[in-house]
């Protein structure tokens, strides 16, 4: 049986930096309030006319990852694109990247698991490689949040959190045991789906109808989040799914060299870090400068950690995510 390993990583974020002070000029908020609750200092937003979209950012990150894997786009056998913010309702971002990168008629699969999207996509890629069906799989997480946020005081509880960006990884077949993706662990609990959700635009809530019916009311085509409820569930599920992965591989928290958590909230990451008794050098956080980039957050953080030498050959790397659905998951990797 084959194993899969990450052979290339890349990320891209827009140049436009939006600070907490910038947001305080358009809504009733301030730097202290945002940092105390989220840890975020700034984020990147697509700027009108800069040529960026969910798919174009994904393609830019993918190009870097493929080059670092010493491959060409012709070597990719499958694209898996994770996002909650596709360029259009359909088709998805995978085929858009395929066109932009002039790829062959390979399959393109979109994953809609929001904050857990990248971990779910890694798991899918890993299974395809382990069965021998594909050799090189391109996994992308990309988000354009700024295009769909309520940038007013009404929406500040959600809008201050999210940023735009993309990350990508190439998973490649390996015949070495004990390296690469050791295991992945996925879960969901649909009972809490509405606690972090976007009801429209959808087949149940097309925009013109919503505008007509809710002109002066809370508009359901902006994201809704029950923040405290999500936080309480996140810290529990993060810990459970990390422990599940460690136990499946006869490992303990002391074996972790680097934990890359989904960048949902710095307070959640710090809580999990304390639970597992990990040092600052064993956890990588970059939400302070990028905000929550949902499906892109883990690949962006993973790439940065690797680029700065914080991840080395032989290290045990744990990826963990929790988000809308509720969905959550972990991936245990030996670098």
Coordinates of C-alpha atoms in Angstrom, one line a residue:
X1 CA 0.0 0.0 0.0
X2 CA 1.3 3.4 -0.9
X3 CA 1.6 6.4 1.4
X4 CA 1.2 10.1 0.6
X5 CA 3.5 12.9 1.5
X6 CA 3.4 16.7 1.1
X7 CA 6.0 17.4 -1.6
X8 CA 5.3 21.1 -2.2
X9 CA 3.6 24.0 -0.4
X10 CA 2.6 27.5 -1.4
X11 CA 0.4 30.4 -0.4
X12 CA -0.8 33.8 -1.6
X13 CA -2.5 36.7 0.2
X14 CA -3.7 40.0 -1.3
X15 CA -1.4 43.0 -0.9
X16 CA -4.2 45.1 0.6
X17 CA -3.7 45.2 4.4
X18 CA -6.8 46.1 6.5
X19 CA -6.0 47.0 10.1
X20 CA -8.3 47.1 13.1
X21 CA -8.1 50.9 13.0
X22 CA -9.2 50.8 9.4
X23 CA -12.3 48.9 10.4
X24 CA -13.0 51.3 13.2
X25 CA -13.5 54.0 10.6
X26 CA -16.4 52.2 9.0
X27 CA -18.0 50.5 12.0
X28 CA -18.3 50.9 15.8
X29 CA -15.3 48.9 16.9
X30 CA -11.7 49.4 18.0
X31 CA -8.3 47.7 18.0
X32 CA -8.5 46.7 21.7
X33 CA -12.0 45.2 21.4
X34 CA -10.9 43.0 18.4
X35 CA -7.6 41.9 19.8
X36 CA -9.0 41.0 23.2
X37 CA -11.6 38.7 21.6
X38 CA -9.8 37.3 18.6
X39 CA -6.1 38.1 18.8
X40 CA -6.4 39.7 15.3
X41 CA -4.4 42.8 14.5
X42 CA -4.9 42.9 10.7
X43 CA -6.1 40.9 7.7
X44 CA -5.8 41.0 3.9
X45 CA -8.8 41.9 1.7
X46 CA -9.1 41.7 -2.0
X47 CA -9.2 45.2 -3.5
X48 CA -11.4 46.1 -6.4
X49 CA -9.3 45.9 -9.6
X50 CA -6.4 43.9 -8.2
X51 CA -7.3 40.9 -10.3
X52 CA -7.9 38.6 -7.3
X53 CA -10.7 36.1 -6.7
X54 CA -11.0 32.9 -4.8
X55 CA -9.9 30.9 -7.9
X56 CA -7.1 33.2 -9.0
X57 CA -5.6 33.3 -5.5
X58 CA -5.9 29.5 -5.4
X59 CA -4.1 29.2 -8.8
X60 CA -1.3 31.5 -7.5
X61 CA -0.7 29.4 -4.4
X62 CA -0.9 26.2 -6.5
X63 CA 1.7 27.4 -8.9
X64 CA 4.2 27.9 -6.0
X65 CA 3.4 24.5 -4.5
X66 CA 3.8 22.7 -7.8
X67 CA 7.1 24.4 -8.5
X68 CA 8.4 23.5 -5.0
X69 CA 7.4 19.9 -5.6
X70 CA 9.7 19.9 -8.7
X71 CA 6.6 19.1 -10.8
X72 CA 4.7 20.8 -13.6
X73 CA 1.0 21.3 -14.0
X74 CA 1.0 18.3 -16.4
X75 CA 2.1 16.0 -13.5
X76 CA -1.0 16.7 -11.5
X77 CA -3.6 13.9 -11.6
X78 CA -6.4 15.4 -9.5
X79 CA -7.4 18.9 -8.1
X80 CA -9.2 19.2 -4.8
X81 CA -10.4 22.7 -4.1
X82 CA -11.7 23.6 -0.7
X83 CA -13.7 26.8 -0.2
X84 CA -16.9 28.3 1.2
X85 CA -16.6 31.4 -1.2
X86 CA -16.4 30.2 -4.8
X87 CA -16.3 32.8 -7.6
X88 CA -19.8 31.7 -8.6
X89 CA -22.6 29.5 -7.4
X90 CA -21.4 26.9 -10.0
X91 CA -19.2 25.7 -11.4
X92 CA -16.7 25.3 -8.6
X93 CA -13.1 26.6 -8.1
X94 CA -11.4 23.4 -9.1
X95 CA -12.2 23.6 -12.8
X96 CA -11.5 27.4 -12.8
X97 CA -7.9 26.7 -11.5
X98 CA -7.6 23.9 -14.1
X99 CA -8.4 26.4 -16.9
X100 CA -6.1 29.1 -15.4
X101 CA -3.2 26.6 -15.2
X102 CA -3.8 25.1 -18.6
X103 CA -4.1 21.6 -17.1
X104 CA -5.1 18.4 -18.9
X105 CA -8.6 16.9 -18.6
X106 CA -7.9 15.7 -15.1
X107 CA -10.7 15.5 -12.5
X108 CA -11.5 18.5 -10.3
X109 CA -13.3 18.0 -7.0
X110 CA -14.7 20.8 -4.8
X111 CA -14.9 20.4 -1.0
X112 CA -17.4 22.5 0.9
X113 CA -16.5 21.9 4.5
X114 CA -15.7 25.5 5.4
X115 CA -13.0 25.8 8.2
X116 CA -12.4 22.0 8.1
X117 CA -12.2 22.0 4.3
X118 CA -8.4 21.7 3.9
X119 CA -8.2 18.8 6.4
X120 CA -11.1 17.0 4.7
X121 CA -9.4 17.6 1.3
X122 CA -6.1 16.2 2.6
X123 CA -7.9 13.1 3.8
X124 CA -9.6 12.6 0.4
X125 CA -6.2 13.1 -1.4
X126 CA -4.5 10.7 0.9
X127 CA -7.1 8.0 0.2
X128 CA -6.8 8.4 -3.6
X129 CA -3.0 8.1 -3.4
X130 CA -3.0 5.2 -1.0
X131 CA -5.3 3.1 -3.3
X132 CA -2.9 3.8 -6.2
X133 CA -5.4 5.7 -8.3
X134 CA -3.5 8.9 -8.4
X135 CA 0.2 9.9 -7.9
X136 CA 0.2 13.7 -7.5
X137 CA -2.8 15.5 -6.1
X138 CA -3.1 19.3 -5.8
X139 CA -5.0 20.4 -2.7
X140 CA -6.1 24.0 -2.5
X141 CA -7.8 26.1 0.2
X142 CA -8.9 29.5 -0.9
X143 CA -11.3 32.2 0.4
X144 CA -12.6 35.6 -0.6
X145 CA -14.5 36.5 2.5
X146 CA -14.4 40.3 2.1
X147 CA -16.7 40.1 -0.9
X148 CA -19.6 38.8 1.2
X149 CA -19.2 40.4 4.7
X150 CA -21.5 43.0 6.3
X151 CA -18.9 45.7 6.8
X152 CA -21.2 47.8 9.1
X153 CA -21.7 47.9 12.9
X154 CA -24.5 45.4 12.5
X155 CA -22.1 42.8 11.1
X156 CA -19.0 43.6 13.2
X157 CA -19.2 40.4 15.3
X158 CA -18.4 38.4 12.2
X159 CA -16.8 40.8 9.8
X160 CA -13.8 41.8 11.9
X161 CA -12.7 38.1 12.0
X162 CA -12.3 37.1 8.4
X163 CA -9.6 37.7 5.8
X164 CA -8.8 36.6 2.2
X165 CA -6.1 34.3 1.0
X166 CA -5.1 30.9 -0.4
X167 CA -2.8 28.1 0.4
X168 CA -1.9 24.9 -1.5
X169 CA -0.2 21.6 -1.1
X170 CA 0.9 18.9 -3.5
X171 CA 0.5 15.4 -2.1
X172 CA 2.7 12.8 -3.8
X173 CA 2.8 9.0 -3.7
X174 CA 5.6 7.5 -1.6
X175 CA 6.6 3.9 -0.9
X176 CA 8.2 4.8 2.4
X177 CA 6.5 3.6 5.5
X178 CA 6.1 5.9 8.5
X179 CA 6.4 9.2 6.6
X180 CA 3.9 11.5 5.1
X181 CA 0.2 11.3 6.1
X182 CA 0.0 8.8 8.9
X183 CA -3.7 9.1 9.5
X184 CA -6.7 11.5 9.1
X185 CA -9.8 11.7 11.3
X186 CA -13.0 13.4 10.3
X187 CA -16.3 14.2 12.1
X188 CA -19.4 16.2 11.8
X189 CA -22.5 17.1 13.9
X190 CA -25.3 18.6 11.8
X191 CA -27.5 19.3 14.8
X192 CA -25.6 22.7 15.2
X193 CA -25.5 23.6 11.5
X194 CA -27.3 26.9 12.0
X195 CA -25.0 28.2 14.7
X196 CA -22.4 29.2 12.1
X197 CA -24.1 29.5 8.7
X198 CA -25.0 31.6 5.7
X199 CA -28.6 31.0 4.6
X200 CA -28.5 32.8 1.3
X201 CA -27.9 33.4 -1.5
X202 CA -29.3 29.9 -2.0
X203 CA -32.1 28.0 -3.7
X204 CA -34.2 28.9 -0.7
X205 CA -33.2 32.6 -0.5
X206 CA -32.3 34.3 -3.8
X207 CA -30.9 37.8 -3.3
X208 CA -33.7 39.8 -5.0
X209 CA -36.3 38.2 -2.8
X210 CA -34.3 38.8 0.3
X211 CA -33.6 42.4 -0.5
X212 CA -37.3 43.0 -1.0
X213 CA -38.4 41.3 2.2
X214 CA -35.7 42.4 4.5
X215 CA -34.7 45.9 3.4
X216 CA -34.6 47.2 7.0
X217 CA -34.0 44.0 8.9
X218 CA -31.2 41.6 9.6
X219 CA -30.3 40.2 6.2
X220 CA -29.7 36.4 6.2
X221 CA -27.4 36.5 3.2
X222 CA -24.6 37.7 5.5
X223 CA -22.9 35.1 7.7
X224 CA -24.3 34.4 11.1
X225 CA -22.3 33.1 14.0
X226 CA -23.2 32.2 17.6
X227 CA -19.7 33.0 18.8
X228 CA -19.8 31.7 22.4
X229 CA -21.5 28.5 21.4
X230 CA -19.0 27.9 18.6
X231 CA -16.1 28.7 20.9
X232 CA -17.3 26.2 23.5
X233 CA -17.7 23.4 20.9
X234 CA -14.4 24.2 19.2
X235 CA -12.2 23.8 22.2
X236 CA -13.8 20.4 23.0
X237 CA -13.7 19.0 19.4
X238 CA -10.2 20.3 18.8
X239 CA -8.9 18.4 21.8
X240 CA -10.9 15.2 21.0
X241 CA -9.8 14.9 17.4
X242 CA -6.1 15.7 18.1
X243 CA -6.2 13.0 20.8
X244 CA -7.9 10.6 18.4
X245 CA -5.1 11.0 15.9
X246 CA -2.4 10.6 18.4
X247 CA -3.9 7.5 19.9
X248 CA -4.4 5.9 16.5
X249 CA -0.6 6.2 15.9
X250 CA 0.4 5.2 19.5
X251 CA 1.7 8.8 20.1
X252 CA 1.2 11.3 22.9
X253 CA 1.2 15.1 23.0
X254 CA 4.8 15.1 24.0
X255 CA 5.6 13.7 20.5
X256 CA 4.1 16.7 18.7
X257 CA 6.8 18.9 17.1
X258 CA 4.4 21.3 15.4
X259 CA 0.6 21.8 15.8
X260 CA -1.0 23.8 13.0
X261 CA -4.5 24.6 14.1
X262 CA -7.2 26.2 12.0
X263 CA -6.8 29.9 12.6
X264 CA -10.3 30.5 13.9
X265 CA -9.5 32.6 17.0
X266 CA -6.2 33.0 18.8
X267 CA -8.0 32.4 22.1
X268 CA -9.1 28.9 20.9
X269 CA -5.6 28.1 19.8
X270 CA -4.1 29.2 23.1
X271 CA -6.7 27.1 25.1
X272 CA -5.8 24.0 23.1
X273 CA -2.1 24.7 23.5
X274 CA -2.5 24.9 27.2
X275 CA -4.5 21.7 27.3
X276 CA -1.8 19.8 25.5
X277 CA 1.0 21.5 27.4
X278 CA 2.7 22.7 24.3
X279 CA 5.3 25.5 24.1
X280 CA 5.0 28.5 21.8
X281 CA 7.5 26.8 19.5
X282 CA 5.2 23.8 19.1
X283 CA 2.2 25.8 17.9
X284 CA 2.1 28.0 14.8
X285 CA -0.4 30.9 14.8
X286 CA -0.6 33.7 12.2
X287 CA -4.2 34.8 12.7
X288 CA -2.8 38.0 14.1
X289 CA -1.8 39.2 10.6
X290 CA -4.3 37.3 8.3
X291 CA -7.4 36.9 10.3
X292 CA -9.5 33.7 9.8
X293 CA -9.1 32.6 6.2
X294 CA -11.3 29.5 6.7
X295 CA -10.2 26.7 4.3
X296 CA -7.0 28.6 3.5
X297 CA -5.8 29.1 7.1
X298 CA -4.1 25.8 7.7
X299 CA -2.2 25.7 4.3
X300 CA -1.1 29.3 4.7
X301 CA 0.1 28.7 8.3
X302 CA 1.7 25.3 7.3
X303 CA 3.6 27.0 4.4
X304 CA 4.8 29.8 6.6
X305 CA 6.0 27.4 9.4
X306 CA 7.9 25.3 6.8
X307 CA 9.4 28.4 5.1
X308 CA 10.7 29.8 8.4
X309 CA 12.4 26.4 9.3
X310 CA 9.9 25.6 12.1
X311 CA 9.1 22.3 10.4
X312 CA 12.0 19.9 9.7
X313 CA 12.4 16.4 8.3
X314 CA 11.3 13.8 10.8
X315 CA 9.0 16.2 12.7
X316 CA 5.6 15.1 13.8
X317 CA 3.1 17.7 12.4
X318 CA -0.5 17.8 13.5
X319 CA -3.2 19.7 11.5
X320 CA -6.5 20.3 13.3
X321 CA -9.7 22.2 12.3
X322 CA -13.2 22.9 13.6
X323 CA -15.9 24.9 11.9
X324 CA -19.3 25.3 10.3
X325 CA -21.4 22.2 10.0
X326 CA -20.3 21.6 12.7
X327 CA -17.4 19.7 11.1
X328 CA -14.0 19.0 12.5
X329 CA -10.9 16.8 11.7
X330 CA -7.2 16.2 12.2
X331 CA -4.3 14.9 10.1
X332 CA -1.2 13.4 11.6
X333 CA 1.9 13.8 9.4
X334 CA 5.5 12.7 9.7
X335 CA 7.6 15.2 7.8

